[in-house]
Amino acid sequence: MNEVFLLFMVCLLVLAVFLRENFIFTILYLFAGAYLLGGWWGRRAMLNLSIKRSFADRAFLGEEIPIRLVVTNRGWLPLLWLRIYESLPVDLSVHRTFRQVLSLGPREQKEFEFSLTARKRGYYHIGPLIAATGDVLGLHKEQHSEAAPDPLIVYPRIIPFTRLNLPSRSPMGTLRHHLPIFADPARLSGKRAYTPGDSLRTIDWKSSAAAGSLQVKQFEPSIALETAVFLNLDSRDYPLSIRYDAPELGIVIAASIASWVSANKQSFGLASNGLDPLPSSSADSAPAGPAQPVLPRKGRSHLMRILDLLARIQLGDAAPFTDLVRAQIPHLPWGATLILVTPTAGIDLFDTLFQARRSGLDAILVLVGPNPSWREIQARARSFNIPFYPIVHEQDLDIWRT
Amino acid sequence: MTTPAASPAESVQANETVSIWVVHALVAAQMACVGLALLHFVRQLSPGFNPIYLPGLTVLLSIEAMITWRRTRRSTDLDYNGVIFWIVEWVVLLVTIRLFLFLWRGQFALEIQQFRSSPVAAFLDGEMVFASLAGFFAWVISGFHERDLLDLEGDVTILRETEVGTVVSDRQVTRRGMINRVFGVGFILVALIGLARVDFKALTLVQSRPRTDVFNLLVYFLLALAFFSQANYAALRGAWAWNKLPVARSMAKRWAAASLVFLAVVTLVAFLLPTGYTLGLLSTLSYLFDALMYAGYLLFSLVLLPIMALFSWISRLFSSSPPEDPAPVQEPVSPLFPNAAPASLPWLDLLKSLLFWGLLITVVGYAFIQYARQNQAIAGWFRRAPVLRWLRGVLAWVSPRLGGLSQQLGLAVKSTLQRLRRPALPLAPRPAGFVSLRRMSPRQRVIFFYLALVRRAGEAGLPRTPDQTPAEYASRLQTSLPGAETDLHEMTASFLEARYSLHDVSPEQAGLVRRLWDQLKRRLRRWAAPPAP
C-alpha cells in the first residue's frame, strides 16, 4: 500500500520535471501532506489517550465485581477509531476479554461497565488493556498503548463458627475461663472477707474501712487465646485425587478459624508452606516465593491481611510441613494454641508437637481431606493428648457450627 | 457482561450502510471531476467544441454502472449471459446518448436529413464518438469500483458466521486494487492537463493561466484520498467483524466527517504552498551557503573587534609617531548583493526558492524515511549499503565524543549555576554573642542543634574524637545512652543531609531535630547527674 503511494509520488515528480508544470507540485504536496500528517495525527492522538480502570480490588466469594472503564481523549485531535482489548481472568468471566471499537471526538470521554463474578478464590489480574489506533488512510502501522493490569483478590469462603473449644494456657486475656489459676486482676468480680493466706495486695482498703474488717478483691479468671494456624500446602503431601479439593478445604478452614478468633478479639497468626504469587519485594519482576509467616496480632486489619494471604496462596513444594512448624514455634508466645491443618501427620510431626507442648504451647490437629490412615493418626493424637478433628467434607465442619 | 444499547449486528449494519452511501457518492463525484478534466482538455484541443454536458454524462453513466453491477451481482435468480447483457446494455446507452445529443443540439431537421442520407455516419459523428468514449471510460471505471465495493460489504454476514472457512474475504487485496485504479485514472488526468497546459503556453506564449483545471484536479485527488480513507475503513470493518468486535454506531459518520475535514485542510495547505521557483536547486544551495559564510564572518568580526581595539590602543601608547587615521573598515562583500541595487527584490525570490526547495526536499525526503522505517527490507538494504555504512561508522565515532563533550559542558554549566545560586553554608553560627535561631535557615538550625549535641555530650563526659565520623560518634553515644538509638540515628541522618547534600531542608525537619535535641539533652543530663544516695 505504501509502495503504491510512494510510487505515485515518484511518478508525479518525474512528470513535474518533464512537463515543468507547477500544479503537479501541488498534488505532490497534497499526497505527501496526507501521508505525513495522517501518521502524525495517529501518533499524537494516541499520546492524548487516557484510560482509567476502577473497581473494588477485594471481593468475597460469590460477589459481583463491577468494573468501570473510562476512556478519555485529552487532546483536540479526534481519535478516528480506537480498539480496546481488556484481558479478564478466565476463572471469573465467561469471556476472556472485554473488547470494543469506538471513536472519540476532541476532549470526549466514554465509559464502559461490565462485571465479573467472584466464583473462585485467588489472586487475579484485570488487564492489561491494549488500545490500538491507526491513521485515516491506513498507510502507517497501528499505534498501540497499554494500560498495566490491576490486581483483584477474591477471598476464600468463610464459614461462621459458633464455638471452637480451643485450649489455651495464656492468662490475662479477655475470654472467660473456669480455672482460678488464670485470675485476671483487671476483671473484678466481687469482694469477700479476708482469710489468712490471702495476698496483702488483694486487700481492698476502702471496702475494709467501710466494713470495719479486712476485705479482699475477687477476680474473674480469664485467658488470652493466642492462636497460630499452620496450613500445610505442600503438594507432596496431597495425593493427586484430592489435590484440588483438599487444599481448598484447608484454606476455608484456616480462613474461618482466623475469622472466628478475630471476632472474639483474640490474636491470631498464620504460617504456611504454600506459594505466594505476590512478590514480597516491590519489584514486579520478582518471582513468586514461599508464603511469609504472619505472627499473631489482633485486629480487623490483621484479619484482612491474613485473608489476603489465604486468597493468594497456592500449593507449593518449598519446605516440609514439620520443618515449618519447628521453625515457627520459637516465635510464638508461651500459652499460644497451634492449629495444624494438614492432609497427613507423621511421627516427626507428633514429636514436634510434643516438644511444643513441653514449651508451653497447645496444639490441635485438623486432618483435611480423606486419608486412609486417619485412624492410626487419631490413635497417635490420642496418645499424645492432642485434640484431633478429621474434616473430609465441608459438612464435617458442623461440629463447630452448632 | 453488559451489552451496548444496540445489538452488534445493528451497529455493524448501520455503519456499513452509511459507508456504502458515502463511497458511492465519492465515486460519482470523482467521475464528475474526470468529466470536467476531459472537458477542459477537449476545449484546449478544439476551442470551438464545448461539450459542457460531459461532467453530467459521466456522473449519470457512473451511477448507472454501479446500479447495474450491484443488481446483477446480487440477484441470484437472474440467469443471464454476461457478455450479451453488457452488449445490450451498451446499445441502449448509445441510443440514449444519441437521443440526448439530438435534443441538445436542437437541429432536428438537419439531423434527420443526415440520418436519412447516411445513418451510420449520422449516428456515430465526432461528438457522439467522443461523448460515448468518455461515458464508456467512466462506466467501466465505476463498474470495476462497484465490483470491488461489493467485496468490501457483508460485515453482518462475517459477524454472524461462526464456522471458519465458510466466508472468504480479503478486503486488503480489494482495497489495493481500487487504489491502483484511482491512481491510474489520476495519473492519466494529470498527464492530460499537463499536456494541455504545455500546448497552451506554446500556442499563446502566456505563462500563467487560470487555475480552474488545477482546482478540478485537486478536487479529484481530494475525493480520491477520501475514497482511500473509506476503503481503509471498509478493510478495518471486515477485520472487526471477523473478530466479533462490537463497534460504536456513530463510527461511519464520524469517520466520513473527520476524514473529509482532514483532507480539506491538507488540500488547502497544499494549494497555498509555493510551487514555483526562480532559482534552481544548486543555485539556491549556493546562495544559502554564501549567506551562512557571511553570517559567520560577521560574528567573527564582532568577537575580534574589542581585542583589535585593545591592541590598537596599546600600540598607540608605545608609538611615538602621531596616530594615523584608522584604515577604513572594509565591509565584507555580500554575496547576495554583489552589484548595485537591483531593480527587483532578489531576497524575495531567494526566500521563495528556499521555501520551495526546502519544503519539497523535506516533505519527499521525510516521506521516504518514514516509509523506510516501516519496511524492514528497505531499511536493511540501506543499512548494508557501503557508503551509508561508512557514514554510520563515522557518525558512531564522532557522536560519543560530541555527546560526552556536550554532557560535560552541560554538567559544568549546571554546577556553575548551582554554585552561584547556593548560599554559603556557615559551619557554625557566630562563635560569640547572641544566637538568633529565628534568623537561621532550617539547614543552619539542623547543623546548630547537632553541634550543640556534640558540645553537650563532650561536657557530659562523652567527647567526640577528631577521627570519629558522625555515624561512629552516634554508635558511641548509643552505648552510653540506651534507649536513645532512634533519636540519635535521626539526628545524625538529618545533620549529614543538611551539611553535605544539596537537598532542601524543610522547617518541619528542623523542628523535628529541635525536639530530638531536647530529648537527648535531658538524657545527657540524667546520664551526667551523680547517682542518688
Coordinates of N, CA, C and O in Angstrom, one line a residue, chain B residues 227-333:
Chain B
F227 N -11.7 8.5 -0.7 CA -12.1 7.2 -1.2 C -11.1 6.2 -0.5 O -11.6 5.1 -0.1
F228 N -9.8 6.5 -0.5 CA -8.9 5.6 0.1 C -9.2 5.5 1.6 O -9.1 4.4 2.2
S229 N -9.6 6.6 2.2 CA -10.0 6.5 3.6 C -11.1 5.6 3.8 O -11.1 4.8 4.8
Q230 N -12.1 5.7 3.0 CA -13.3 4.8 3.1 C -12.9 3.3 2.8 O -13.4 2.4 3.5
A231 N -12.0 3.1 1.9 CA -11.5 1.7 1.6 C -10.8 1.2 2.8 O -11.0 0.0 3.2
N232 N -10.0 2.0 3.5 CA -9.3 1.6 4.7 C -10.3 1.3 5.8 O -10.2 0.3 6.5
Y233 N -11.4 2.1 5.9 CA -12.4 1.9 6.9 C -13.1 0.6 6.6 O -13.4 -0.2 7.5
A234 N -13.4 0.3 5.3 CA -14.0 -1.0 5.0 C -13.2 -2.2 5.3 O -13.7 -3.2 5.8
A235 N -11.9 -2.1 5.1 CA -11.0 -3.2 5.4 C -11.0 -3.4 7.0 O -11.0 -4.5 7.4
L236 N -11.0 -2.3 7.7 CA -11.0 -2.4 9.2 C -12.3 -3.0 9.6 O -12.3 -3.8 10.6
R237 N -13.4 -2.6 9.0 CA -14.7 -3.1 9.4 C -14.7 -4.6 9.2 O -15.2 -5.3 10.1
G238 N -14.2 -5.1 8.1 CA -14.1 -6.5 7.9 C -13.3 -7.2 9.0 O -13.7 -8.3 9.5
A239 N -12.2 -6.6 9.4 CA -11.3 -7.2 10.4 C -12.1 -7.2 11.8 O -12.0 -8.2 12.5
W240 N -12.8 -6.2 12.1 CA -13.6 -6.1 13.3 C -14.7 -7.2 13.3 O -14.9 -7.8 14.3
A241 N -15.3 -7.3 12.2 CA -16.4 -8.3 12.1 C -15.8 -9.7 12.2 O -16.4 -10.5 12.9
W242 N -14.7 -10.0 11.7 CA -14.0 -11.3 11.8 C -13.8 -11.6 13.3 O -14.0 -12.7 13.8
N243 N -13.4 -10.6 14.0 CA -13.0 -10.8 15.4 C -14.2 -10.5 16.3 O -14.0 -10.5 17.5
K244 N -15.4 -10.3 15.7 CA -16.6 -10.2 16.5 C -16.5 -9.0 17.5 O -16.9 -9.1 18.7
L245 N -15.9 -7.9 17.0 CA -15.8 -6.8 17.9 C -17.0 -5.9 17.9 O -17.4 -5.5 16.8
P246 N -17.6 -5.5 19.0 CA -18.7 -4.5 18.9 C -18.1 -3.2 18.5 O -17.1 -2.7 19.0
V247 N -18.9 -2.5 17.6 CA -18.4 -1.3 17.0 C -19.5 -0.2 17.4 O -20.7 -0.4 17.3
A248 N -19.0 1.0 17.7 CA -19.9 2.1 18.0 C -20.7 2.5 16.8 O -20.2 2.5 15.7
R249 N -21.9 2.8 17.1 CA -22.9 3.0 16.0 C -22.6 4.3 15.1 O -22.8 4.3 13.9
S250 N -21.9 5.3 15.8 CA -21.7 6.5 15.1 C -20.3 6.5 14.3 O -19.9 7.6 13.9
M251 N -19.7 5.4 14.3 CA -18.3 5.3 13.7 C -18.3 5.8 12.3 O -17.4 6.6 11.9
A252 N -19.2 5.3 11.4 CA -19.1 5.7 10.0 C -19.3 7.1 9.7 O -18.5 7.7 9.0
K253 N -20.2 7.8 10.4 CA -20.5 9.2 10.2 C -19.3 10.0 10.7 O -18.8 10.9 10.0
R254 N -18.7 9.6 11.8 CA -17.6 10.4 12.3 C -16.4 10.2 11.4 O -15.6 11.1 11.2
W255 N -16.2 9.0 10.9 CA -15.1 8.7 10.0 C -15.2 9.6 8.8 O -14.2 10.2 8.4
A256 N -16.4 9.6 8.2 CA -16.6 10.4 6.9 C -16.3 11.8 7.2 O -15.6 12.5 6.5
A257 N -16.9 12.3 8.3 CA -16.7 13.8 8.6 C -15.3 14.1 8.9 O -14.7 15.1 8.3
A258 N -14.7 13.4 9.8 CA -13.3 13.7 10.2 C -12.3 13.6 9.0 O -11.4 14.4 8.8
S259 N -12.5 12.5 8.2 CA -11.5 12.4 7.1 C -11.7 13.5 6.1 O -10.7 14.0 5.5
L260 N -13.0 13.9 5.8 CA -13.2 15.0 4.8 C -12.6 16.3 5.3 O -12.0 17.0 4.6
V261 N -12.8 16.6 6.6 CA -12.2 17.8 7.2 C -10.7 17.8 7.1 O -10.0 18.7 6.7
F262 N -10.1 16.6 7.5 CA -8.7 16.5 7.5 C -8.1 16.7 6.0 O -7.2 17.4 5.8
L263 N -8.8 16.0 5.1 CA -8.3 16.1 3.7 C -8.5 17.5 3.1 O -7.7 18.0 2.4
A264 N -9.6 18.2 3.6 CA -9.8 19.5 3.1 C -8.7 20.5 3.6 O -8.2 21.3 2.8
V265 N -8.3 20.3 4.8 CA -7.3 21.1 5.4 C -6.0 20.9 4.7 O -5.2 21.8 4.3
V266 N -5.7 19.6 4.4 CA -4.4 19.3 3.7 C -4.4 19.8 2.3 O -3.4 20.4 1.8
T267 N -5.6 19.8 1.7 CA -5.7 20.3 0.3 C -5.5 21.8 0.3 O -4.8 22.3 -0.6
L268 N -6.1 22.5 1.3 CA -5.9 23.9 1.3 C -4.5 24.3 1.5 O -4.0 25.2 0.9
V269 N -3.8 23.6 2.4 CA -2.4 23.9 2.7 C -1.6 23.6 1.4 O -0.7 24.4 1.0
A270 N -1.9 22.5 0.8 CA -1.1 22.2 -0.5 C -1.4 23.2 -1.6 O -0.5 23.5 -2.3
F271 N -2.6 23.7 -1.6 CA -2.9 24.8 -2.6 C -2.1 26.0 -2.4 O -1.8 26.8 -3.3
L272 N -1.8 26.3 -1.1 CA -1.2 27.6 -0.7 C 0.3 27.5 -0.8 O 1.0 28.6 -0.8
L273 N 0.9 26.3 -0.7 CA 2.3 26.2 -0.7 C 3.0 26.7 -2.0 O 2.3 26.5 -3.0
P274 N 4.2 27.2 -2.0 CA 4.8 27.6 -3.2 C 5.1 26.4 -4.1 O 5.6 25.4 -3.7
T275 N 4.8 26.7 -5.4 CA 5.1 25.6 -6.4 C 6.1 26.1 -7.4 O 6.6 25.3 -8.2
G276 N 6.4 27.4 -7.4 CA 7.3 28.0 -8.4 C 8.6 28.3 -7.8 O 8.7 28.4 -6.5
Y277 N 9.6 28.4 -8.5 CA 10.9 28.8 -8.0 C 11.7 29.6 -9.1 O 11.5 29.3 -10.3
T278 N 12.4 30.6 -8.6 CA 13.2 31.4 -9.6 C 14.5 30.8 -9.8 O 15.1 30.7 -10.9
L279 N 15.1 30.3 -8.6 CA 16.5 29.8 -8.7 C 16.4 28.3 -8.7 O 15.5 27.7 -8.0
G280 N 17.3 27.7 -9.4 CA 17.4 26.2 -9.4 C 17.9 25.7 -8.0 O 18.3 26.5 -7.2
L281 N 17.9 24.4 -7.9 CA 18.3 23.8 -6.6 C 19.7 24.2 -6.2 O 20.0 24.6 -5.1
L282 N 20.6 24.0 -7.2 CA 22.0 24.2 -6.9 C 22.3 25.7 -6.6 O 23.1 26.0 -5.7
S283 N 21.7 26.5 -7.4 CA 21.8 28.0 -7.2 C 21.3 28.4 -5.8 O 22.0 29.2 -5.1
T284 N 20.2 27.8 -5.4 CA 19.7 28.1 -4.1 C 20.6 27.7 -3.0 O 20.9 28.4 -2.1
L285 N 21.2 26.4 -3.2 CA 22.1 25.9 -2.2 C 23.3 26.8 -2.1 O 23.9 27.1 -1.0
S286 N 23.8 27.3 -3.2 CA 25.0 28.1 -3.3 C 24.7 29.4 -2.5 O 25.5 29.9 -1.7
Y287 N 23.6 30.0 -2.8 CA 23.2 31.3 -2.1 C 23.1 31.0 -0.6 O 23.5 31.9 0.2
L288 N 22.5 29.9 -0.2 CA 22.4 29.6 1.2 C 23.7 29.5 1.9 O 24.0 30.0 3.0
F289 N 24.6 28.8 1.2 CA 26.0 28.6 1.8 C 26.7 29.9 1.9 O 27.3 30.2 2.9
D290 N 26.6 30.7 0.9 CA 27.2 32.1 1.0 C 26.6 32.9 2.1 O 27.4 33.6 2.8
A291 N 25.3 32.8 2.3 CA 24.7 33.6 3.3 C 25.2 33.1 4.7 O 25.5 33.9 5.6
L292 N 25.4 31.8 4.9 CA 25.9 31.3 6.1 C 27.3 31.7 6.4 O 27.7 32.1 7.5
M293 N 28.1 31.7 5.3 CA 29.5 32.1 5.4 C 29.6 33.6 5.8 O 30.4 34.0 6.7
Y294 N 28.7 34.4 5.3 CA 28.7 35.8 5.6 C 28.3 36.1 7.0 O 28.9 36.9 7.7
A295 N 27.3 35.3 7.5 CA 26.9 35.4 8.9 C 28.0 35.0 9.8 O 28.3 35.7 10.8
G296 N 28.8 34.0 9.5 CA 29.9 33.5 10.3 C 31.0 34.6 10.3 O 31.6 34.9 11.4
Y297 N 31.2 35.2 9.2 CA 32.3 36.2 9.1 C 31.9 37.4 10.0 O 32.7 38.0 10.7
L298 N 30.6 37.8 10.0 CA 30.2 38.9 10.8 C 30.4 38.7 12.3 O 30.8 39.5 13.1
L299 N 30.0 37.4 12.7 CA 30.1 37.0 14.1 C 31.6 37.1 14.5 O 31.9 37.5 15.6
F300 N 32.5 36.5 13.7 CA 33.9 36.5 13.9 C 34.4 37.9 14.1 O 35.2 38.2 15.0
S301 N 34.0 38.8 13.2 CA 34.4 40.2 13.3 C 34.0 40.8 14.6 O 34.7 41.6 15.3
L302 N 32.8 40.5 15.0 CA 32.2 41.1 16.3 C 33.1 40.7 17.5 O 33.4 41.4 18.4
V303 N 33.4 39.4 17.5 CA 34.2 38.8 18.6 C 35.6 39.5 18.6 O 36.1 39.8 19.7
L304 N 36.2 39.6 17.5 CA 37.6 40.1 17.4 C 37.7 41.7 17.6 O 38.8 42.2 18.0
L305 N 36.6 42.3 17.4 CA 36.6 43.8 17.4 C 37.2 44.4 18.7 O 38.1 45.2 18.7
P306 N 36.8 43.9 19.9 CA 37.3 44.5 21.2 C 38.8 44.2 21.3 O 39.6 45.1 21.8
I307 N 39.2 43.0 20.9 CA 40.6 42.6 21.0 C 41.5 43.5 20.1 O 42.5 44.0 20.5
M308 N 41.0 43.7 18.9 CA 41.8 44.5 18.0 C 41.8 46.0 18.4 O 42.9 46.6 18.3
A309 N 40.7 46.4 19.0 CA 40.7 47.8 19.5 C 41.7 48.0 20.7 O 42.4 49.0 20.8
L310 N 41.8 46.9 21.5 CA 42.7 47.0 22.7 C 44.1 47.0 22.2 O 45.0 47.8 22.7
F311 N 44.4 46.1 21.2 CA 45.8 46.1 20.7 C 46.1 47.4 20.0 O 47.3 48.0 20.2
S312 N 45.2 48.0 19.4 CA 45.4 49.3 18.7 C 45.7 50.4 19.7 O 46.7 51.2 19.5
W313 N 45.0 50.4 20.8 CA 45.2 51.4 21.8 C 46.6 51.2 22.5 O 47.3 52.2 22.7
I314 N 46.9 50.0 22.8 CA 48.2 49.7 23.4 C 49.4 50.1 22.5 O 50.4 50.7 22.9
S315 N 49.2 49.8 21.2 CA 50.3 50.1 20.3 C 50.4 51.7 20.1 O 51.5 52.2 20.0
R316 N 49.3 52.4 20.3 CA 49.3 53.8 20.2 C 50.1 54.4 21.4 O 50.7 55.4 21.3
L317 N 50.0 53.8 22.5 CA 50.6 54.2 23.8 C 52.1 54.2 23.6 O 52.9 55.1 24.0
F318 N 52.6 53.1 23.0 CA 54.0 52.9 22.8 C 54.6 53.6 21.5 O 55.8 53.6 21.3
S319 N 53.7 54.0 20.7 CA 54.2 54.6 19.5 C 54.5 56.1 19.6 O 53.7 56.8 20.3
S320 N 55.6 56.6 19.0 CA 56.0 58.0 19.1 C 55.3 58.8 18.0 O 55.1 60.0 18.0
S321 N 55.1 58.1 16.9 CA 54.5 58.9 15.8 C 53.1 59.2 16.0 O 52.4 58.4 16.8
P322 N 52.6 60.3 15.5 CA 51.2 60.6 15.7 C 50.3 59.4 15.1 O 50.7 58.8 14.2
P323 N 49.2 59.2 15.8 CA 48.4 58.1 15.3 C 47.8 58.4 14.0 O 47.5 59.6 13.6
E324 N 47.8 57.4 13.2 CA 47.3 57.5 11.8 C 45.8 57.4 11.9 O 45.2 56.7 12.8
D325 N 45.2 57.9 10.9 CA 43.8 57.6 10.8 C 43.6 56.2 10.6 O 44.3 55.5 9.8
P326 N 42.7 55.6 11.3 CA 42.5 54.2 11.1 C 42.0 53.9 9.7 O 41.3 54.7 9.1
A327 N 42.5 52.8 9.2 CA 42.1 52.4 7.9 C 40.6 52.2 7.8 O 40.0 51.7 8.8
P328 N 40.0 52.6 6.8 CA 38.5 52.4 6.7 C 38.2 50.9 6.8 O 38.9 50.1 6.2
V329 N 37.2 50.7 7.6 CA 36.9 49.3 7.8 C 36.3 48.7 6.5 O 35.3 49.3 6.0
Q330 N 36.9 47.7 6.1 CA 36.4 47.1 4.8 C 35.2 46.3 5.1 O 35.2 45.3 5.9
E331 N 34.1 46.7 4.6 CA 32.9 45.9 4.8 C 33.0 44.6 3.9 O 33.4 44.7 2.8
P332 N 32.6 43.5 4.5 CA 32.6 42.3 3.6 C 31.6 42.4 2.5 O 30.5 43.0 2.7
V333 N 32.0 41.9 1.4 CA 31.1 41.9 0.2 C 30.0 40.9 0.4 O 30.3 39.7 0.6

